[in-house]
Amino acid sequence: MSEALSAAPTVYLETFGCQMNELDSELVRGALVTLGYRFVEDWRTANVVLYNTCSVREQAEHKAYSRLGLIAQRKRAGENVVLGVIGCMAERDGKDMFRRYPQVDLLCGPGELDRLPNLIENLRTSQLLGDDAPRLSKDARSALAGNKSRRSTTLSAADDNLELLDLSRAFEPVDPTTERRSAYVRITRGCNKFCTYCVVPNTRGAEVHRPPDSIVEECRRLADAGVLEITLLGQTVNHYRYVHGSAVGSDGREQPQVGPGLAAFRSTSTLAAGLRTTTFADLLGRIHDEVPHLRRIRFVTSYPRDFGIDALQVMRDAPRICNYVHAPAQSGSDRILKLMNRGYTVGEYEEFVHRVFDVLPDATIAGDFIVGFPSETDEEFEATCDLVRRVPFKNNYIFKYSPRPGTVAIDRFVDDVPLETKKLRNNRLLELQTQVSQKVHEQWIGREVEVLFEKVRAHGAQPRETDPDDASSISHPASKNVELRWQRAKPQEGTQLIGRTQGDLIVAMGVTDESQAHRVGTFGMARVYAASPMILHAAPVSSA
Ligand code: 5AD
Ligand code: SF4
């Protein structure tokens, strides 16, 4: 171990944005801990400060930029600190960020995170050598996919070191009394959809599917370590499709492979001619059957058009797969959906919703909407409201359109809906969704539900971290905000166990005293007696 590492440098890592980023951060943390780094909660004292950034909306970027200013102050005060920007902003802004933010020492895109430990170590070493050390070049301080991020041909094993980061994940036993009984497992990276507003296909690159054996293995090892609930991650999980025999490494293991384009997906027979294929439905079935000690299997995010009946049938037949669907509609207007390049009409979206409820009558469905997309008229916004009235969404994440550099929309369309109008539409849709959510939650009154308890809440306790800047993101899977949902519900008197149903409904269950804390991390039955737009209020069922 080098001198730099033997000094056990401390790292502060802050994550912005989506679940994919949360998983990336967890993997980065694992890799650095293995190398002897120690993670701390305070950015003011850490030797290495890393921001895992998100470019999907402007707001998340602003937050990250403001953090960079704080570290600049530390540097001006003469402190030795390595500042790294990792994730989508690093990839999107590229090396230009070094010029605009000279305090930034290193950049690492989401597709190159396996190279991060080396970058940090090089910088730490040169810092320890002091002023005499030659300043590392921008190339030596950055790992970015650049234009190779959209690899169009088959991906060779040698190219795909990122898989190693997933594979080398630490599997520490989970403390049964902690909230951490849930984990994310990536099934695909990147995206091939090119919705016109979205930066993800540029920052995370082409869709790449992990081999099913690796995914099942990872789920099994997490379950062995005590994880009860796994959320499979991908930008469009239903597009998962692995063709066997076409990408095998020198060790005989199957390797990740670039996903098929849209045309290939539509004509499955050509794609899989003679080759065995694992579809998303197959993958769900395999995880369910081969990891029996996993109590809940979820997945996000679903792309409505790719969500086949086969996956719904597996969900129906496999009891531990949660009947929860997060499938963003984005708009209720056909014209706007077309401008967004979403590839479906409002009618097709509703057909999909009917299919879901036909096969899974108890399913919960959530979505995303963007309001104020360029040229969206009042009537088109009303059409979105109508869709929200017609579909029993348990919740929706509502975003004001924000033009993102590198997207088709920013070049092709003028951002002509005034901010005030966007805000009004955002608030109106939120209000409407609150009414719909109330109705959906009320349907559960009188029923018994199985809850995985995540935390205990003493009477009068103050909620912790919230996200006050982004009211529209309440309970978005892109942020950790059970806390926020809880805060906004009318609290019950006394101590409560807070948890979720398999359909991702939050349950607050009144219990007699705090000695119930040992139930965190366990399942229990609860009877729902009241509902608010975000919470089911429940009482314990004694036989649980
Ligand atoms: N502006 C506003 N919302 C966006 N989203 C993605 N890109 C943008 C953008 N440029 C939203 C979409 C997506 C969610 C993760 O973020 O609704 O589903
Ligand atoms: Fe972005 Fe569309 Fe891909 Fe989702 S499906 S990540 S919105 S391009």
XYZ file of C-alpha atoms and ligand atoms in Angstrom:
570
model
C 0.000 0.000 0.000
C 1.356 3.431 -0.850
C 2.206 6.015 1.751
C -0.821 8.031 0.674
C -3.162 5.206 1.403
C -1.536 3.972 4.567
C -2.398 7.336 6.134
C -6.069 6.234 5.930
C -7.340 9.307 4.128
C -10.866 10.362 4.916
C -13.546 10.711 2.253
C -16.776 12.658 2.194
C -19.156 11.513 -0.544
C -22.429 13.255 -1.315
C -24.910 11.903 -3.818
C -27.370 13.881 -5.915
C -30.138 12.531 -8.094
C -31.408 9.096 -8.826
C -31.217 5.600 -7.404
C -28.659 4.692 -10.035
C -26.399 7.337 -8.477
C -27.070 5.979 -5.009
C -25.970 2.563 -6.172
C -22.885 3.993 -7.901
C -21.963 5.773 -4.676
C -22.361 2.591 -2.687
C -20.062 0.753 -5.076
C -17.488 3.560 -5.039
C -17.602 3.570 -1.262
C -17.040 -0.185 -1.162
C -14.078 0.031 -3.542
C -12.439 2.857 -1.574
C -13.001 1.221 1.816
C -11.281 -1.891 0.494
C -8.316 0.312 -0.351
C -8.147 1.692 3.184
C -10.117 4.927 2.869
C -12.342 5.941 5.754
C -15.685 7.612 5.138
C -16.708 10.637 7.208
C -19.866 12.711 7.524
C -18.192 16.113 7.533
C -17.030 17.720 4.275
C -15.082 20.309 6.256
C -12.441 17.865 7.451
C -12.332 15.187 4.748
C -9.107 14.712 2.745
C -11.119 13.739 -0.317
C -14.487 15.269 -1.161
C -16.542 13.606 -3.888
C -19.812 14.821 -5.352
C -21.738 12.236 -7.309
C -23.763 14.517 -9.528
C -26.946 14.449 -11.581
C -27.687 16.365 -14.784
C -31.280 15.330 -15.340
C -32.633 18.637 -14.059
C -31.034 22.010 -13.549
C -31.889 22.193 -9.877
C -29.731 19.211 -8.935
C -26.850 20.786 -10.836
C -27.198 24.085 -8.978
C -26.898 22.287 -5.680
C -23.724 20.540 -6.769
C -22.173 23.761 -8.109
C -22.822 25.493 -4.811
C -20.951 22.714 -3.006
C -17.928 23.312 -5.239
C -17.743 26.857 -3.862
C -17.473 25.526 -0.327
C -14.461 23.402 -1.169
C -12.851 26.337 -2.989
C -12.944 28.169 0.344
C -11.134 25.301 2.059
C -8.489 25.360 -0.636
C -8.029 29.107 -0.347
C -7.460 28.594 3.358
C -4.497 26.413 2.381
C -6.006 23.014 3.102
C -4.927 19.939 1.190
C -8.107 18.476 -0.152
C -8.859 16.494 -3.291
C -12.130 17.604 -4.869
C -13.717 15.159 -7.296
C -16.834 15.599 -9.393
C -18.170 12.255 -10.482
C -21.332 11.149 -12.265
C -23.394 12.757 -14.981
C -22.298 16.384 -14.606
C -18.670 15.362 -14.983
C -19.492 13.438 -18.143
C -21.697 16.166 -19.577
C -19.427 19.154 -18.852
C -16.215 17.281 -19.567
C -12.799 18.802 -19.074
C -14.219 22.276 -19.500
C -15.200 21.982 -15.853
C -11.503 22.228 -14.907
C -11.419 25.649 -16.552
C -14.671 26.908 -15.072
C -14.070 25.475 -11.602
C -10.317 25.414 -11.058
C -10.805 24.003 -7.564
C -11.961 20.720 -9.127
C -9.127 18.193 -9.095
C -10.711 15.221 -10.779
C -13.594 14.273 -13.032
C -15.030 10.817 -13.454
C -18.058 9.924 -15.561
C -20.643 7.352 -14.466
C -19.336 4.837 -16.981
C -15.724 5.059 -15.761
C -16.118 4.745 -12.015
C -13.873 1.694 -11.867
C -10.995 4.103 -12.618
C -11.821 6.458 -9.753
C -9.600 4.915 -7.040
C -6.547 5.278 -9.279
C -7.331 8.888 -10.070
C -7.677 9.694 -6.380
C -4.508 7.901 -5.453
C -2.493 9.729 -8.110
C -3.763 13.068 -6.913
C -3.167 12.253 -3.260
C 0.354 11.172 -4.041
C 1.137 14.361 -5.925
C -0.389 16.433 -3.105
C 1.770 14.656 -0.555
C 4.831 15.430 -2.619
C 3.939 19.090 -2.191
C 4.658 22.015 -4.473
C 7.555 20.239 -6.141
C 5.295 17.657 -7.716
C 4.508 18.290 -11.369
C 0.856 19.310 -11.784
C -0.995 16.359 -13.240
C -2.415 16.936 -16.689
C -6.160 17.183 -17.249
C -6.041 13.766 -18.848
C -4.396 12.268 -15.797
C -7.091 13.802 -13.631
C -10.131 12.680 -15.571
C -11.872 9.507 -16.645
C -14.640 10.321 -19.085
C -16.285 8.166 -21.696
C -16.563 11.109 -24.115
C -17.896 10.047 -27.466
C -17.162 6.395 -26.815
C -20.023 6.483 -24.311
C -22.376 5.404 -27.057
C -20.682 2.247 -28.177
C -22.640 0.907 -31.082
C -20.952 -2.388 -31.737
C -20.614 -5.373 -29.463
C -18.950 -4.647 -26.220
C -15.859 -6.644 -25.594
C -15.128 -7.860 -22.111
C -11.946 -5.836 -21.991
C -13.901 -2.645 -22.602
C -16.293 -3.247 -19.830
C -14.360 -2.825 -16.644
C -17.356 -1.188 -15.104
C -18.901 -4.611 -14.712
C -16.074 -5.340 -12.301
C -17.295 -2.585 -10.034
C -20.694 -4.248 -9.765
C -19.128 -7.668 -9.380
C -16.670 -6.598 -6.710
C -19.440 -5.305 -4.489
C -18.928 -5.951 -0.780
C -21.471 -8.231 0.848
C -21.287 -7.358 4.483
C -23.898 -8.927 6.716
C -26.733 -6.491 7.312
C -27.498 -5.639 10.925
C -31.020 -6.992 11.381
C -32.087 -3.977 13.422
C -31.108 -1.399 10.853
C -33.190 0.115 8.094
C -30.743 -1.264 5.611
C -32.593 -4.384 4.624
C -33.027 -3.139 1.065
C -30.483 -2.965 -1.716
C -30.257 -1.963 -5.358
C -28.993 -4.261 -8.074
C -28.283 -2.937 -11.532
C -29.573 -4.943 -14.472
C -28.923 -2.482 -17.282
C -26.883 0.653 -17.652
C -27.442 3.507 -20.052
C -30.433 4.126 -22.279
C -31.259 3.827 -25.974
C -34.511 5.750 -25.983
C -33.464 9.329 -26.675
C -36.442 11.103 -25.228
C -35.772 14.582 -26.530
C -35.618 16.283 -23.103
C -33.328 13.757 -21.464
C -29.595 13.908 -20.930
C -29.208 10.310 -19.736
C -28.423 8.636 -23.091
C -25.502 11.066 -23.399
C -24.162 10.872 -19.886
C -24.715 7.180 -19.184
C -24.211 5.992 -22.710
C -25.690 3.149 -24.702
C -27.849 0.553 -23.062
C -25.782 -2.325 -21.700
C -27.330 -5.435 -20.180
C -25.618 -7.418 -17.470
C -25.504 -11.198 -17.774
C -28.361 -12.836 -15.864
C -26.010 -15.173 -13.980
C -24.159 -12.180 -12.518
C -27.416 -10.510 -11.518
C -28.850 -13.629 -9.872
C -25.543 -14.229 -8.102
C -25.479 -10.675 -6.772
C -29.067 -10.995 -5.507
C -28.245 -14.284 -3.811
C -25.182 -12.889 -2.072
C -27.115 -9.849 -0.862
C -29.915 -12.071 0.442
C -27.315 -14.287 2.159
C -25.989 -11.142 3.852
C -29.445 -10.345 5.238
C -31.019 -8.147 2.559
C -34.773 -8.718 2.365
C -35.758 -6.471 -0.502
C -33.997 -5.837 -3.785
C -34.825 -3.151 -6.300
C -33.582 -3.953 -9.779
C -32.366 -0.829 -11.517
C -32.311 0.285 -15.099
C -33.446 3.342 -17.030
C -35.888 1.106 -18.905
C -35.852 -2.225 -17.079
C -38.414 -3.901 -19.327
C -36.055 -3.512 -22.226
C -33.726 -5.985 -20.549
C -32.811 -8.760 -22.937
C -29.716 -10.920 -22.853
C -28.750 -13.092 -25.797
C -26.669 -15.996 -24.568
C -23.569 -17.258 -26.270
C -22.663 -13.991 -27.949
C -20.436 -12.402 -25.305
C -18.271 -14.768 -23.284
C -15.060 -13.676 -21.587
C -11.782 -15.578 -21.481
C -12.784 -16.901 -18.052
C -15.869 -18.500 -19.591
C -18.199 -16.086 -17.851
C -20.828 -14.268 -19.827
C -20.145 -10.570 -20.269
C -22.393 -7.526 -20.423
C -23.708 -6.780 -23.876
C -24.965 -3.748 -25.701
C -28.727 -3.744 -25.848
C -30.616 -4.077 -29.082
C -31.844 -0.969 -30.853
C -35.547 -0.352 -31.120
C -35.940 -2.139 -34.434
C -34.243 -5.242 -33.128
C -36.464 -5.230 -30.102
C -39.592 -5.144 -32.196
C -38.578 -8.091 -34.368
C -37.441 -10.447 -31.677
C -37.173 -13.397 -34.038
C -34.326 -11.831 -36.031
C -32.591 -10.732 -32.924
C -32.529 -14.046 -31.195
C -32.324 -16.292 -34.252
C -31.241 -19.625 -32.846
C -29.816 -18.108 -29.673
C -31.205 -18.545 -26.196
C -32.480 -15.282 -24.787
C -33.239 -14.137 -21.256
C -36.005 -11.544 -21.294
C -36.931 -9.259 -18.433
C -39.772 -11.629 -17.530
C -37.330 -14.569 -17.514
C -34.932 -12.620 -15.324
C -37.650 -11.802 -12.787
C -38.662 -15.447 -12.685
C -35.082 -16.606 -12.220
C -34.387 -14.228 -9.336
C -37.650 -15.182 -7.688
C -37.069 -18.922 -7.986
C -33.328 -19.047 -7.423
C -33.178 -16.667 -4.450
C -36.015 -17.939 -2.279
C -34.843 -16.127 0.852
C -35.352 -12.778 -0.839
C -38.691 -11.528 0.432
C -39.380 -8.699 -2.019
C -38.256 -8.003 -5.554
C -39.010 -4.626 -7.106
C -37.831 -2.878 -10.220
C -37.646 0.651 -11.617
C -38.037 2.338 -14.052
C -40.489 0.821 -16.505
C -40.945 2.071 -20.029
C -44.645 1.703 -20.819
C -44.305 0.420 -24.355
C -41.789 -2.295 -23.501
C -43.773 -3.668 -20.574
C -44.986 -6.988 -21.967
C -47.765 -9.183 -20.652
C -45.138 -11.867 -19.966
C -43.578 -9.755 -17.204
C -47.029 -9.059 -15.736
C -47.779 -12.774 -15.700
C -44.540 -13.529 -13.879
C -45.417 -10.809 -11.364
C -48.825 -12.421 -10.864
C -47.442 -15.932 -10.432
C -44.389 -15.128 -8.319
C -45.629 -13.958 -4.927
C -42.442 -12.229 -3.828
C -42.310 -9.926 -6.850
C -43.953 -6.681 -5.799
C -46.972 -5.571 -7.787
C -45.634 -2.070 -8.031
C -45.142 -0.354 -11.360
C -43.323 2.913 -11.840
C -43.974 3.756 -15.474
C -43.675 7.444 -16.338
C -46.321 8.774 -18.726
C -44.634 12.229 -18.989
C -47.621 13.903 -20.709
C -51.299 13.416 -21.455
C -51.080 15.021 -24.893
C -50.266 13.020 -28.004
C -48.619 15.982 -29.680
C -46.309 16.601 -26.712
C -45.529 12.884 -26.382
C -44.477 12.948 -30.008
C -42.247 15.976 -29.474
C -40.776 14.145 -26.502
C -40.111 11.102 -28.724
C -41.745 8.831 -26.168
C -42.918 6.336 -28.751
C -46.495 5.839 -27.476
C -49.798 7.677 -27.484
C -51.960 8.519 -24.500
C -54.344 5.768 -25.601
C -51.521 3.238 -25.671
C -50.424 4.313 -22.212
C -53.927 3.765 -20.889
C -54.133 0.373 -22.601
C -50.961 -0.520 -20.763
C -52.503 0.582 -17.459
C -55.583 -1.552 -18.133
C -53.352 -4.517 -18.881
C -51.581 -4.023 -15.563
C -54.837 -3.985 -13.593
C -56.337 -6.855 -15.601
C -53.462 -9.113 -14.612
C -52.678 -7.562 -11.203
C -55.838 -6.089 -9.695
C -53.972 -5.043 -6.531
C -51.129 -3.313 -8.343
C -50.029 0.186 -7.448
C -48.895 2.435 -10.208
C -46.758 5.546 -10.091
C -45.395 7.804 -12.787
C -43.559 10.948 -13.785
C -44.858 13.997 -15.642
C -43.093 16.944 -17.146
C -45.075 20.184 -17.284
C -44.237 23.166 -19.461
C -42.540 21.211 -22.230
C -41.800 23.616 -25.120
C -45.000 24.777 -26.862
C -47.287 22.985 -24.376
C -50.627 24.828 -24.508
C -53.186 25.191 -21.731
C -55.352 22.585 -23.484
C -52.473 20.154 -23.674
C -51.765 20.654 -20.007
C -55.472 20.009 -19.334
C -55.111 16.744 -21.237
C -52.360 15.782 -18.779
C -54.706 16.616 -15.887
C -57.370 14.436 -17.500
C -54.979 11.511 -17.717
C -54.157 11.918 -14.024
C -57.896 11.885 -13.272
C -58.408 8.693 -15.268
C -55.472 6.604 -14.024
C -55.347 5.652 -10.323
C -51.742 6.735 -9.804
C -50.680 6.219 -6.216
C -48.324 9.111 -6.769
C -46.668 11.040 -9.545
C -43.409 12.898 -9.653
C -43.965 16.186 -11.357
C -41.195 18.197 -12.925
C -41.045 21.559 -14.603
C -39.349 21.172 -17.970
C -35.757 22.309 -17.813
C -33.709 22.547 -21.005
C -30.607 20.413 -20.691
C -27.458 20.995 -22.726
C -26.737 18.060 -24.997
C -30.368 17.090 -25.519
C -32.326 17.227 -28.746
C -35.014 19.401 -27.179
C -32.665 22.233 -26.281
C -31.553 22.509 -29.915
C -34.874 21.882 -31.567
C -37.444 23.639 -29.387
C -37.641 27.063 -27.801
C -38.246 26.882 -24.051
C -41.244 29.156 -24.517
C -43.473 28.288 -21.563
C -42.820 31.016 -18.967
C -41.516 29.876 -15.589
C -44.613 31.262 -13.889
C -46.836 29.110 -16.096
C -44.671 26.068 -15.394
C -44.990 26.700 -11.672
C -48.761 27.097 -11.894
C -49.103 23.902 -13.906
C -46.786 22.099 -11.535
C -48.841 23.159 -8.517
C -52.160 22.372 -10.165
C -51.035 18.910 -11.155
C -49.652 18.304 -7.671
C -52.975 19.319 -6.144
C -54.855 17.052 -8.475
C -52.470 14.193 -7.794
C -52.977 14.694 -4.062
C -56.702 14.099 -4.544
C -56.053 11.017 -6.667
C -53.507 9.718 -4.127
C -56.020 10.194 -1.328
C -58.564 8.065 -3.192
C -56.038 5.364 -4.012
C -54.902 5.184 -0.397
C -58.494 5.129 0.886
C -59.123 1.934 -1.052
C -56.883 0.179 1.448
C -58.887 1.143 4.522
C -60.119 -1.951 6.339
C -57.572 -4.238 4.706
C -54.654 -6.099 6.216
C -51.288 -5.425 4.652
C -47.840 -6.892 5.110
C -45.326 -4.219 6.054
C -41.534 -4.235 6.018
C -40.727 -1.903 8.922
C -37.978 0.577 8.192
C -37.837 2.838 11.211
C -39.358 3.640 14.536
C -40.618 7.100 15.232
C -41.012 8.274 18.803
C -43.805 10.669 19.699
C -42.717 14.257 19.117
C -39.565 13.261 17.208
C -38.372 15.775 14.661
C -38.043 14.485 11.131
C -34.498 14.508 9.838
C -33.301 15.311 6.360
C -35.878 16.665 3.925
C -35.709 18.204 0.513
C -37.548 21.496 0.927
C -36.312 22.891 -2.395
C -38.027 20.299 -4.425
C -41.548 19.849 -3.210
C -42.477 18.248 -6.499
C -40.103 15.393 -5.884
C -41.961 14.114 -2.855
C -41.424 10.409 -2.730
C -39.742 10.255 -6.094
C -37.701 7.104 -6.394
C -34.972 9.535 -7.322
C -34.662 10.705 -3.746
C -34.647 9.199 -0.304
C -37.739 10.691 1.114
C -39.852 8.306 3.092
C -39.023 10.853 5.760
C -40.523 13.669 3.759
C -43.690 11.752 3.045
C -43.988 10.928 6.683
C -43.454 14.538 7.641
C -46.264 15.672 5.395
C -48.746 13.177 6.727
C -50.755 14.033 9.802
C -48.700 12.356 12.515
C -50.498 10.048 14.854
C -50.085 10.341 18.569
C -47.503 8.115 20.201
C -44.747 5.907 18.845
C -45.008 4.568 15.313
C -43.325 1.960 13.204
C -42.890 3.258 9.682
C -42.627 0.876 6.760
C -43.886 0.021 3.304
C -46.247 -2.456 1.730
C -45.187 -4.550 -1.230
C -46.959 -1.960 -3.401
C -44.692 0.758 -1.976
C -47.416 2.388 0.108
C -46.071 3.982 3.277
C -47.602 2.638 6.474
C -47.460 4.303 9.886
C -48.406 1.801 12.562
C -49.040 2.986 16.084
C -47.325 0.863 18.741
C -47.333 1.066 22.489
C -43.746 2.096 23.150
C -40.266 2.410 21.731
C -39.305 -1.081 22.763
C -40.853 -2.028 19.424
C -37.634 -0.813 17.805
C -36.507 -4.417 17.439
C -39.199 -4.822 14.785
C -37.339 -2.545 12.386
C -36.049 -4.783 9.613
C -38.848 -7.315 10.061
C -42.197 -7.937 8.428
C -45.508 -7.611 10.210
C -49.192 -7.492 9.422
C -51.108 -4.268 9.953
C -54.749 -3.317 9.578
C -55.346 -0.022 7.801
C -57.900 2.225 9.529
C -57.266 5.625 7.891
C -55.540 7.102 4.878
C -53.949 10.380 3.925
C -52.662 11.147 0.414
C -49.269 9.681 1.237
C -49.675 7.424 4.229
C -51.764 4.522 5.395
C -52.429 4.666 9.119
C -52.620 1.211 10.614
C -52.885 -0.797 13.801
C -50.917 -3.977 14.538
C -52.606 -7.276 13.792
C -52.020 -9.329 16.894
C -51.266 -12.630 15.175
C -48.365 -11.014 13.272
N -36.758 18.540 -17.506
C -37.669 18.162 -16.579
N -37.816 16.897 -16.174
C -37.008 15.976 -16.713
N -36.914 14.658 -16.515
C -35.927 14.166 -17.283
N -35.370 15.157 -18.011
C -36.032 16.289 -17.674
C -35.929 17.644 -18.073
N -35.033 18.029 -18.991
C -37.792 13.914 -15.607
C -38.619 12.862 -16.355
C -37.973 11.572 -15.941
C -37.487 11.914 -14.541
C -36.427 11.028 -13.994
O -36.995 13.216 -14.668
O -39.954 12.930 -15.887
O -38.873 10.485 -15.949
Fe -34.222 9.494 -20.362
Fe -36.235 8.578 -21.886
Fe -34.100 6.995 -21.356
Fe -35.843 7.582 -19.406
S -36.295 6.429 -21.286
S -33.574 7.648 -19.255
S -36.447 9.688 -19.913
S -34.090 8.903 -22.559
